[in-house]
Coordinates of N, CA and C in Angstrom, one line a residue:
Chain L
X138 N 64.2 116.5 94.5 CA 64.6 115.1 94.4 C 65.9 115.0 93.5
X139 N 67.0 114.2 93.8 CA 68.1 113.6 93.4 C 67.4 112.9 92.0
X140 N 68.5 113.2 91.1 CA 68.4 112.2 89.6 C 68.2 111.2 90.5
X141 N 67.5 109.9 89.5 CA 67.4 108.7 89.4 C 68.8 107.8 89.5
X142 N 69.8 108.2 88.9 CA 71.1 107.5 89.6 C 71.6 108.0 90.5
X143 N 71.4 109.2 90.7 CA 71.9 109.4 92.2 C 70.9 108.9 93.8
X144 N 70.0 108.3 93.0 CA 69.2 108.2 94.5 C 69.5 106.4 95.0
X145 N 70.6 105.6 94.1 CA 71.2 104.4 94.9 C 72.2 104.5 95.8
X146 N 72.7 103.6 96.3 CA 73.9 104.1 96.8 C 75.2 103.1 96.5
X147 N 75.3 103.6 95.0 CA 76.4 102.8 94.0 C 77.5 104.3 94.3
X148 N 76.9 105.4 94.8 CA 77.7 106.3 94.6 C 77.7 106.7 96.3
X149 N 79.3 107.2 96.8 CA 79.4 108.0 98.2 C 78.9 108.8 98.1
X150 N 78.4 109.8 99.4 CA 78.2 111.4 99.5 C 79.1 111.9 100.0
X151 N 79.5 113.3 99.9 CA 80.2 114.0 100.8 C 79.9 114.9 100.6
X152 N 79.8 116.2 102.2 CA 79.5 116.7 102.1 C 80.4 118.0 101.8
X153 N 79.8 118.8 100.9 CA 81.2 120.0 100.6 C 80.6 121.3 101.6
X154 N 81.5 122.2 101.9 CA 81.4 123.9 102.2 C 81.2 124.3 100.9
X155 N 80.7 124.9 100.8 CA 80.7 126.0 99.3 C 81.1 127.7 99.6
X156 N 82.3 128.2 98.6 CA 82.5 129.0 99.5 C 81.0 130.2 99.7
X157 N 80.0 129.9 99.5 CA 78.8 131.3 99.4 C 78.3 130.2 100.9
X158 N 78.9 129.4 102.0 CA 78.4 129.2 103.4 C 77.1 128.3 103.5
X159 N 77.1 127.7 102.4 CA 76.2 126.5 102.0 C 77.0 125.3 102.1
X160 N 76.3 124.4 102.7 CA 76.8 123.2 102.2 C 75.9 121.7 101.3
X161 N 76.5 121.4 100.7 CA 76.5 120.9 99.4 C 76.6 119.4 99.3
X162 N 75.8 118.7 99.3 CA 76.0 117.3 98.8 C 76.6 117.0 97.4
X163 N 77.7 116.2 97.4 CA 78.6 115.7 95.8 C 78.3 114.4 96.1
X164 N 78.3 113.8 94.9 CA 78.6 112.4 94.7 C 79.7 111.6 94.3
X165 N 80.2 111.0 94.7 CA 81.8 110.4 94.4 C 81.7 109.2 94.3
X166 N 82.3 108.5 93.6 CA 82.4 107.2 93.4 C 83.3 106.6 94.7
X167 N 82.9 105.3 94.8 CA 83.1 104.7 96.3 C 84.6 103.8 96.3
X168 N 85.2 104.5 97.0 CA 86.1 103.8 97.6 C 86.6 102.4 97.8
X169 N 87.8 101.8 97.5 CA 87.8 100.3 97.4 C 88.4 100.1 99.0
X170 N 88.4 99.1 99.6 CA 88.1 98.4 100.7 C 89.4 98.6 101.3
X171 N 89.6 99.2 102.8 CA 91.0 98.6 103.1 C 91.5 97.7 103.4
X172 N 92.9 97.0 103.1 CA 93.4 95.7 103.4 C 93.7 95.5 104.9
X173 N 93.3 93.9 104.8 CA 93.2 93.4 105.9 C 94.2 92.1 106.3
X174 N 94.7 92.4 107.5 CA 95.7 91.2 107.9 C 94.9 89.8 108.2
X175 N 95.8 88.8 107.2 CA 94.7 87.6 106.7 C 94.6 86.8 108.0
X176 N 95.5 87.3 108.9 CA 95.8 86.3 110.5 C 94.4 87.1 111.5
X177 N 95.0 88.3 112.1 CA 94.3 89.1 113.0 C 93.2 89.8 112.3
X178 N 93.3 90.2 111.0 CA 92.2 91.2 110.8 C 92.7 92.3 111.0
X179 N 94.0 92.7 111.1 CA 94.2 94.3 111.5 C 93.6 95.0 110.5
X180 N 93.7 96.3 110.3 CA 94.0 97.7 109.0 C 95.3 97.6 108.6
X181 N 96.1 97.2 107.5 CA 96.8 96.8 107.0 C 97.0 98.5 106.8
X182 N 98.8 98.9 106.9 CA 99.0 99.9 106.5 C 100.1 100.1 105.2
X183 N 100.2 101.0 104.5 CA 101.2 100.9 103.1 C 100.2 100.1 101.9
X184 N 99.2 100.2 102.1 CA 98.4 100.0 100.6 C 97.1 101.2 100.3
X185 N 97.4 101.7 99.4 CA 96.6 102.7 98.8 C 95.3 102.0 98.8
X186 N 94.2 102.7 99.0 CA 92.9 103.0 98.9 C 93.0 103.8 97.7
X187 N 92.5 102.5 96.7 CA 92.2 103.0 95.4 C 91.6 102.1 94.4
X188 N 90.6 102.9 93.4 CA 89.9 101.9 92.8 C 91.0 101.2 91.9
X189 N 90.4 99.9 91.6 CA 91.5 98.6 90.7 C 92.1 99.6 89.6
X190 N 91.2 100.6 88.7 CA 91.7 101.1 87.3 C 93.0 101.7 87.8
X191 N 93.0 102.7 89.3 CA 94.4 103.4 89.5 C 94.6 102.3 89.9
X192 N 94.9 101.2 90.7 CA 96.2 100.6 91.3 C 96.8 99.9 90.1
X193 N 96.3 99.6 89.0 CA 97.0 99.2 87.9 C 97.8 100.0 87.7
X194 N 97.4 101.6 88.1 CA 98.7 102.3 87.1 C 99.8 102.7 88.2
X195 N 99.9 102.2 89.1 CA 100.8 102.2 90.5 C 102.0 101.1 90.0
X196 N 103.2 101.1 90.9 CA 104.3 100.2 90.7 C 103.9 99.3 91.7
X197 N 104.3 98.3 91.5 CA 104.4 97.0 92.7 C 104.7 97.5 93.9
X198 N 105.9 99.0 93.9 CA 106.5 98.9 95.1 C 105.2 99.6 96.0
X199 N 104.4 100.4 95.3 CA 103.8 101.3 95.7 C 102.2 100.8 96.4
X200 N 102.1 99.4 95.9 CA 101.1 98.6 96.1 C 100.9 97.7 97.5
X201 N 102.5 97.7 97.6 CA 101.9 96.6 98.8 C 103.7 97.0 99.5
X202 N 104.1 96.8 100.7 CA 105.1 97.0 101.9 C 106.1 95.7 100.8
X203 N 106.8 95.8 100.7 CA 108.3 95.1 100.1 C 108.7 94.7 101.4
X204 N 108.2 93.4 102.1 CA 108.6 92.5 102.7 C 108.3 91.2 102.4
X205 N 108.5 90.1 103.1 CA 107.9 88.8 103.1 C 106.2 89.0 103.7
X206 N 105.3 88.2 102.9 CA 103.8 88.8 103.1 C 103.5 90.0 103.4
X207 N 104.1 91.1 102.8 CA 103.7 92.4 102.8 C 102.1 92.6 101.8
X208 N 101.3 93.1 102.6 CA 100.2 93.5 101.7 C 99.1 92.1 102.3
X209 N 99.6 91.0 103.0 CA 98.9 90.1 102.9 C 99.0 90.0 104.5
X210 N 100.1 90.1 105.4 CA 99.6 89.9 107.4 C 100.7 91.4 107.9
X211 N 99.6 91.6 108.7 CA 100.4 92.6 109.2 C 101.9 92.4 109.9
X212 N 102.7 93.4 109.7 CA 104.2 93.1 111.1 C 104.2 92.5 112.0
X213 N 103.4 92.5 112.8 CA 103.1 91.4 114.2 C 103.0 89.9 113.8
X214 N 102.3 89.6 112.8 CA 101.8 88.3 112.4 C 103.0 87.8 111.9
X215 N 103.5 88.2 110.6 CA 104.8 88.1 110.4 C 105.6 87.9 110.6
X216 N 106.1 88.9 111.8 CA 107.3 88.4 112.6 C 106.4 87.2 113.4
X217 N 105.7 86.5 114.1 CA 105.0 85.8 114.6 C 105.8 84.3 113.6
X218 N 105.0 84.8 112.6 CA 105.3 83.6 111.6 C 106.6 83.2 111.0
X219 N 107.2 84.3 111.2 CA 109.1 84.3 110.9 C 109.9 83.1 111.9
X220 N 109.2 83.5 113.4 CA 109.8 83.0 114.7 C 109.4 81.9 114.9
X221 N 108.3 81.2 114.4 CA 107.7 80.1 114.5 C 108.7 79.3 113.4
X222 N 108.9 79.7 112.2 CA 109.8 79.3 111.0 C 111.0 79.0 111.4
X223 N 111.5 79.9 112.2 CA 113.0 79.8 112.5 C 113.2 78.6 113.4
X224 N 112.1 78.6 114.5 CA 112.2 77.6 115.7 C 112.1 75.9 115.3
X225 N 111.3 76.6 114.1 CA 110.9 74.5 113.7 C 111.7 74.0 112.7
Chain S
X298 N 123.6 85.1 124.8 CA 122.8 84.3 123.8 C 123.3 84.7 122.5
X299 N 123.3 86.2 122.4 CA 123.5 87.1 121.2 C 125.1 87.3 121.6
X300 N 126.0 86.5 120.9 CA 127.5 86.4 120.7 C 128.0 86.8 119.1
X301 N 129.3 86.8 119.0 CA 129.6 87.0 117.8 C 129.7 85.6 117.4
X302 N 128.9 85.4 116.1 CA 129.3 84.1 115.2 C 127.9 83.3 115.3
X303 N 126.7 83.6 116.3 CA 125.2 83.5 116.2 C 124.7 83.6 115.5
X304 N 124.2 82.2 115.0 CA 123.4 82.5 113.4 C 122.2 82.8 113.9
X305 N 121.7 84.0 113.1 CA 120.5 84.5 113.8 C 119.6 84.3 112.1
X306 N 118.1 84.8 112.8 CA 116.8 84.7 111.3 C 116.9 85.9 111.7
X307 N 116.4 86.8 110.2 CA 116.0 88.2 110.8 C 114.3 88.0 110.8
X308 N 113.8 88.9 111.4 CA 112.3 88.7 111.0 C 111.7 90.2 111.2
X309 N 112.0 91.0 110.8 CA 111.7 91.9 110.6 C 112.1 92.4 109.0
X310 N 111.2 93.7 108.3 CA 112.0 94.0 106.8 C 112.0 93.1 105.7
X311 N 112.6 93.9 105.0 CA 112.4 93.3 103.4 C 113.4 92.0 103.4
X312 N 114.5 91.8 104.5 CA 115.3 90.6 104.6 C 114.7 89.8 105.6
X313 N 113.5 89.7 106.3 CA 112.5 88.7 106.9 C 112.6 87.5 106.5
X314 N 113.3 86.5 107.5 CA 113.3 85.1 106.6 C 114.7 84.9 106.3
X315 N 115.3 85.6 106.0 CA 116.9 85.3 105.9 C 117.7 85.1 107.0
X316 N 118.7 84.0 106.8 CA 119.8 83.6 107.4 C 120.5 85.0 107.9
X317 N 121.3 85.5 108.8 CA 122.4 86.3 109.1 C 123.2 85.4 110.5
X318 N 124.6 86.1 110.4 CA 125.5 86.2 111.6 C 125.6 87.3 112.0
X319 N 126.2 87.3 113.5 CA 126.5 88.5 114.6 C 128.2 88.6 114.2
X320 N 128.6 89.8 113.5 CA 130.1 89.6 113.3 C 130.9 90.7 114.1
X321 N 129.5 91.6 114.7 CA 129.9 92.8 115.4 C 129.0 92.8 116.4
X322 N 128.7 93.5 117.9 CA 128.2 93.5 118.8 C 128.3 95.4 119.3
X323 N 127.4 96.3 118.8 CA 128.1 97.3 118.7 C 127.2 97.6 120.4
X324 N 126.3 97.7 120.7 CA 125.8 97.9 122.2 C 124.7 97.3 122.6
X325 N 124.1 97.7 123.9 CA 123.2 96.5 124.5 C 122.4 96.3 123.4
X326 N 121.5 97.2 122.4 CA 120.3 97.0 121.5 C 120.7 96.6 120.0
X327 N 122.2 96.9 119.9 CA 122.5 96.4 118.3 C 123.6 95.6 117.9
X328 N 123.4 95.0 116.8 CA 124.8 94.3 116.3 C 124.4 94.5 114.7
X329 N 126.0 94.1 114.4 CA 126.1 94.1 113.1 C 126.6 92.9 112.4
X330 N 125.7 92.9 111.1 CA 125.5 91.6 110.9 C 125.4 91.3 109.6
X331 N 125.8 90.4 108.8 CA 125.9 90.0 107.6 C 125.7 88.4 107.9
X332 N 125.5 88.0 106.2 CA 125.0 87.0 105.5 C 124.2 86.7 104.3
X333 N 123.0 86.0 104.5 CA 122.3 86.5 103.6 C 121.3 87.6 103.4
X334 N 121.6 88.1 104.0 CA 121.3 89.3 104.6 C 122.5 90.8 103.9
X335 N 121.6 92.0 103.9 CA 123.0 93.0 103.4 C 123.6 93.3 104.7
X336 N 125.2 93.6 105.0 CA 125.8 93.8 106.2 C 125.2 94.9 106.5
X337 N 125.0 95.3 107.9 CA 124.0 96.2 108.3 C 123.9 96.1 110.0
X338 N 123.9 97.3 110.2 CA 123.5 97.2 111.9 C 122.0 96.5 111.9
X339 N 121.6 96.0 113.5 CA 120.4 95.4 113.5 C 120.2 95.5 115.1
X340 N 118.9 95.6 115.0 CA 118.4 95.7 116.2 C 118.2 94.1 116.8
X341 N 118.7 94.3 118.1 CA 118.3 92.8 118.4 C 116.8 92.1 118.5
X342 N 116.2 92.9 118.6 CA 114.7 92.6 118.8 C 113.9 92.6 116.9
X343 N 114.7 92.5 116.4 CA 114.8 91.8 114.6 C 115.2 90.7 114.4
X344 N 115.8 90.3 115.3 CA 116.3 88.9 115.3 C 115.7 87.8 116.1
X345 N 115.9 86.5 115.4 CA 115.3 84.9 116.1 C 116.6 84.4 115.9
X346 N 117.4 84.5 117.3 CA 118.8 83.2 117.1 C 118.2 82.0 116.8
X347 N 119.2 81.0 116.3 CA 119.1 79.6 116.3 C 119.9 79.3 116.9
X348 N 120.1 77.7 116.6 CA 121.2 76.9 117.8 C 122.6 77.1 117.1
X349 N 122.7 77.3 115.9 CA 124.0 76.8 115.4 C 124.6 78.4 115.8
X350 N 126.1 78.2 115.2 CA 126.8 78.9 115.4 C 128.4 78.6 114.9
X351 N 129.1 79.8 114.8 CA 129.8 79.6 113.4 C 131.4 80.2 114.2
X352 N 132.2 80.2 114.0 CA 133.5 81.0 114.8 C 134.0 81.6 114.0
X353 N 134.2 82.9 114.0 CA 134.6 84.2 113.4 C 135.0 85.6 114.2
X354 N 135.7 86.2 113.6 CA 136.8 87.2 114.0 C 135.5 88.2 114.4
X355 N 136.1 89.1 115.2 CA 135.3 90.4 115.4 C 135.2 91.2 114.1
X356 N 134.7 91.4 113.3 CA 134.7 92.1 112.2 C 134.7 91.6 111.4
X357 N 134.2 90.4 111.0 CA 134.9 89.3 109.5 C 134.4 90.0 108.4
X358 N 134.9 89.7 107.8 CA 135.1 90.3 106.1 C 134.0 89.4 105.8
X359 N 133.0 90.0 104.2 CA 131.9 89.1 103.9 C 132.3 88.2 103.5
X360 N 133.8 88.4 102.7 CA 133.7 86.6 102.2 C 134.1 85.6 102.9
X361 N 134.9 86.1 103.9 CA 134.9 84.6 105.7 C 133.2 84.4 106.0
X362 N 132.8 85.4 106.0 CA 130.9 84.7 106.3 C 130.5 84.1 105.6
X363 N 131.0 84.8 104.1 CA 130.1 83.3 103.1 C 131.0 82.5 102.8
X364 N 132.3 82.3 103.3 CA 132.8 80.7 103.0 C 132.2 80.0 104.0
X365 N 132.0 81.0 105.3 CA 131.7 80.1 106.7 C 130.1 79.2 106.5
X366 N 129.3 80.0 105.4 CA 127.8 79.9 105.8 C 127.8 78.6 104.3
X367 N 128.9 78.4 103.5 CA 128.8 77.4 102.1 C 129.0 76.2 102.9
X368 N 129.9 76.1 104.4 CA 130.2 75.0 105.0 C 129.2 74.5 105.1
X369 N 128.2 75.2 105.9 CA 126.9 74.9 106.6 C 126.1 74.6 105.4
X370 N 125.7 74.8 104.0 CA 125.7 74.5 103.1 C 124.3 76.1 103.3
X371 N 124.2 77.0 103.6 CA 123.5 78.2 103.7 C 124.0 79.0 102.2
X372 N 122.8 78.8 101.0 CA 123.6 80.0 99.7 C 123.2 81.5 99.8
X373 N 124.4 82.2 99.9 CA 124.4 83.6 100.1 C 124.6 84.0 98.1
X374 N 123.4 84.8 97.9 CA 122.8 85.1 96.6 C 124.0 86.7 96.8
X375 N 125.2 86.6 95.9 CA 125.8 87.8 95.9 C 125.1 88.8 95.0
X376 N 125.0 90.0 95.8 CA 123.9 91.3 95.2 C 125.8 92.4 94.5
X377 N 125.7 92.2 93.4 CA 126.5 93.0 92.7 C 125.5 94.4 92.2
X378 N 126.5 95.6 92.5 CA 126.1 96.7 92.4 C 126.4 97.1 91.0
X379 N 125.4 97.6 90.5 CA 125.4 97.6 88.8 C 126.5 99.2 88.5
X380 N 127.4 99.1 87.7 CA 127.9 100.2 87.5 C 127.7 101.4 86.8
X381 N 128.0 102.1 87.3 CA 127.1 103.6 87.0 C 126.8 104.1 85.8
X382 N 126.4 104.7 85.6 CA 125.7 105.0 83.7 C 126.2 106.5 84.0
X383 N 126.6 107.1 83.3 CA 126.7 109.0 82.9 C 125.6 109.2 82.5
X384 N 125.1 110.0 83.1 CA 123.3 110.7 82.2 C 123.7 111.5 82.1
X385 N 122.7 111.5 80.6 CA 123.0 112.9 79.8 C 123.2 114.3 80.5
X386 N 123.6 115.0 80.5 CA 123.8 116.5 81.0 C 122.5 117.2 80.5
X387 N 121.9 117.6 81.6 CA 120.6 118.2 81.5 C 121.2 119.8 80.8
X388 N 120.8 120.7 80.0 CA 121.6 122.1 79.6 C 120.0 122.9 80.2
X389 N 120.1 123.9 80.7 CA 119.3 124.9 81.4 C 119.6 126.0 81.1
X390 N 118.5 127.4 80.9 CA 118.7 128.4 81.2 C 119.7 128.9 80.2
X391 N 120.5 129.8 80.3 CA 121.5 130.6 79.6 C 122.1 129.7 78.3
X392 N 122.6 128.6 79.3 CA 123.2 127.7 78.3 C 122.6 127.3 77.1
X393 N 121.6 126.8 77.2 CA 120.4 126.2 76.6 C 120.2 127.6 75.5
X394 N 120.0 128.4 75.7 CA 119.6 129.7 75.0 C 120.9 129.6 73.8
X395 N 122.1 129.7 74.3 CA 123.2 129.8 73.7 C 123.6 128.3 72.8
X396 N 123.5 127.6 73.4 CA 123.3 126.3 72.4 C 122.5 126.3 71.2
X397 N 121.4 126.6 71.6 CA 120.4 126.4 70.9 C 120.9 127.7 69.2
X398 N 121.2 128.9 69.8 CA 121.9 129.8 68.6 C 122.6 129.6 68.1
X399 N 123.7 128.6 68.6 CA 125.2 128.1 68.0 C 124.3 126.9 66.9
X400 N 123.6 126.4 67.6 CA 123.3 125.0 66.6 C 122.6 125.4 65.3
X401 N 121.3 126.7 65.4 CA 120.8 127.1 64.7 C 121.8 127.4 62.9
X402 N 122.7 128.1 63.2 CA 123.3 128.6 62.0 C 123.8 127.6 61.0
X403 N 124.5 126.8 62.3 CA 125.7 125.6 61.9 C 124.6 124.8 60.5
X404 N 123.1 124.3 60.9 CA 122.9 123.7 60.2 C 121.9 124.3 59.0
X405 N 122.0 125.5 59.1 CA 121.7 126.4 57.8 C 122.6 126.5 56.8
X406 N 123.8 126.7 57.4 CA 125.4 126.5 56.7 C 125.2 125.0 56.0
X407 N 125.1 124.0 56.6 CA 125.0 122.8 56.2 C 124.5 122.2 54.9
X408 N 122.9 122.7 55.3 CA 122.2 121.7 55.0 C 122.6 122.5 52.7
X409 N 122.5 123.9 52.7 CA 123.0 123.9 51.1 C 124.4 123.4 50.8
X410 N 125.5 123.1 51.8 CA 126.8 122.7 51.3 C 126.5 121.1 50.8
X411 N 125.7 120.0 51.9 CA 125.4 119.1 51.5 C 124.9 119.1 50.7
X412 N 124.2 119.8 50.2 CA 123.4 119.6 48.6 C 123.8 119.6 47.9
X413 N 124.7 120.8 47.9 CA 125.5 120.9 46.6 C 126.7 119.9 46.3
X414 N 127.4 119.3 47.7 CA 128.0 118.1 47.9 C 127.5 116.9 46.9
X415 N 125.8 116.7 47.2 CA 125.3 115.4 46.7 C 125.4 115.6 45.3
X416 N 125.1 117.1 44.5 CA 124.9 117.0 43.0 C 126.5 116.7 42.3
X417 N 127.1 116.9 43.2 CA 128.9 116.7 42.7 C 129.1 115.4 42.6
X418 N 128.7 114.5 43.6 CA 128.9 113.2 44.3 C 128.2 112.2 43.2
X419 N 127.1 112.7 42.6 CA 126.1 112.2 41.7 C 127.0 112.0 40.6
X420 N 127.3 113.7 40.1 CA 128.0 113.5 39.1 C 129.2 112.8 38.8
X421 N 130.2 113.1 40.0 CA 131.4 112.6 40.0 C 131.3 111.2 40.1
X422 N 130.4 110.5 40.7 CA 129.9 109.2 41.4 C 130.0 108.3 39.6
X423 N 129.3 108.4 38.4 CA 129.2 108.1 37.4 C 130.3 108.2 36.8
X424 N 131.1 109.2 36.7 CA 132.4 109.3 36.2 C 133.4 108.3 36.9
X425 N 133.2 107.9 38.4 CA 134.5 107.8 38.8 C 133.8 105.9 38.8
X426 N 132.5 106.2 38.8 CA 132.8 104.4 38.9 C 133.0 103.4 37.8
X427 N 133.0 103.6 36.2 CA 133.4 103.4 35.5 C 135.1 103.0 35.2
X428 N 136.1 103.6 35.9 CA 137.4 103.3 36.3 C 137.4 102.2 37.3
X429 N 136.9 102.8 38.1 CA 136.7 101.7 39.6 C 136.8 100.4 39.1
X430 N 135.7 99.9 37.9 CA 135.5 98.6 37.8 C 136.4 98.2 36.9
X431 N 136.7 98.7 36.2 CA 137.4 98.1 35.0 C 139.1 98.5 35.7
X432 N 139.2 98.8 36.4 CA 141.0 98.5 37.3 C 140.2 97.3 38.3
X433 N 139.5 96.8 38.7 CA 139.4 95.6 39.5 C 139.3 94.7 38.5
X434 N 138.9 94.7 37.1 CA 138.5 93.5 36.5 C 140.5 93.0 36.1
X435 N 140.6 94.4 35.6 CA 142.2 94.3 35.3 C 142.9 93.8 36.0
X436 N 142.8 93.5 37.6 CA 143.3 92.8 38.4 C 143.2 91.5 38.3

């Protein structure tokens, strides 16, 4: 049996190779969520998967796409919403 | 549609949302374009024309675009490029070795000349400021 904190699942598993041809359950702490385009829902690409403590220690630039709503709608929605802007 | 002097929106990139003109028409897929925008080739499929439109030279210089675009009352935010800094000279290797032995002696030499400098300075300092004052009062 797994310690008592390892048997919730506040923690990921992965499994490892070990090089003696075993494989190996680790426990890693879980992953923060990927971003999502606030219009469509896409997988938002150019933002790190990383827990809050690292993305603090990240630059702005490194955080989110350096455009207009970068980090918040994907390129499609964007330009979407650029052309709608421009027309009205 | 896409002429020279078409005030276009870009909507693609970090200038998404900005005003530009077509001041160049380089082939079927691009032009070149300034305003508020940095001057730059551009793909046409980055761009949303609008209706207006502005009359300009093939090639206009940026400041005929931004007098043309103050008409329209459009403010073009001028991005000045900051002037260059000299950084330090990195010293490596050989050099670095050789610096570092030239510097070592110099301030072994030093540091007893200053001393013996300060005990003179001290003394002389007492002797000589006693004159000092009494030729300013004399004045």
């Amino acid at each position: 049996m797994p310690a008592p904190k390892l048997r919730s699942r506040s923690l990921r598993r992965v499994y490892r190779k070990v090089p003696g041809g075993r494989t190996v359950l680790h426990y890693r702490k879980q992953k923060s969520k990927t971003g999502h385009c606030a219009l469509c829902g896409a997988v938002l690409k150019g933002i790190p998967r990383k827990r809050p403590s690292m993305m603090r220690k990240l630059s702005k630039a490194e955080k989110r796409p350096s455009r207009p709503y970068g980090g918040n709608l994907c390129t499609r929605c964007m330009r979407k919403k650029m052309i709608e802007k421009a027309r009205a | 549609m896409m002429e020279i002097g078409r005030i276009c929106v870009k909507i693609a990139g970090r200038d998404a949302g900005e005003k530009c003109v077509i001041v160049d028409i380089l082939d079927d897929n691009y032009v070149l374009v300034d305003g508020q925008v940095r001057r730059r080739k551009c793909n046409i499929a980055h761009l949303e024309p609008v209706a207006e439109t502005i009359k300009l030279k093939k090639n206009a210089s940026h400041e005929a675009v931004a007098s043309e675009f103050k008409k329209l009352g459009i403010e073009i935010k001028e991005r000045k490029s900051k002037p260059k800094k000299e950084r330090p000279k990195k010293i490596r290797g050989r050099e670095k070795k050789e610096k570092e032995k030239a510097g070592k002696p110099r301030k072994s030499k030093k540091m007893p000349a200053k001393a013996e400098e300060g005990i003179e300075s001290k003394v002389g300092g007492r002797t000589e400021k006693a004159p000092a004052k009494s030729g300013k009062k004399s004045k």
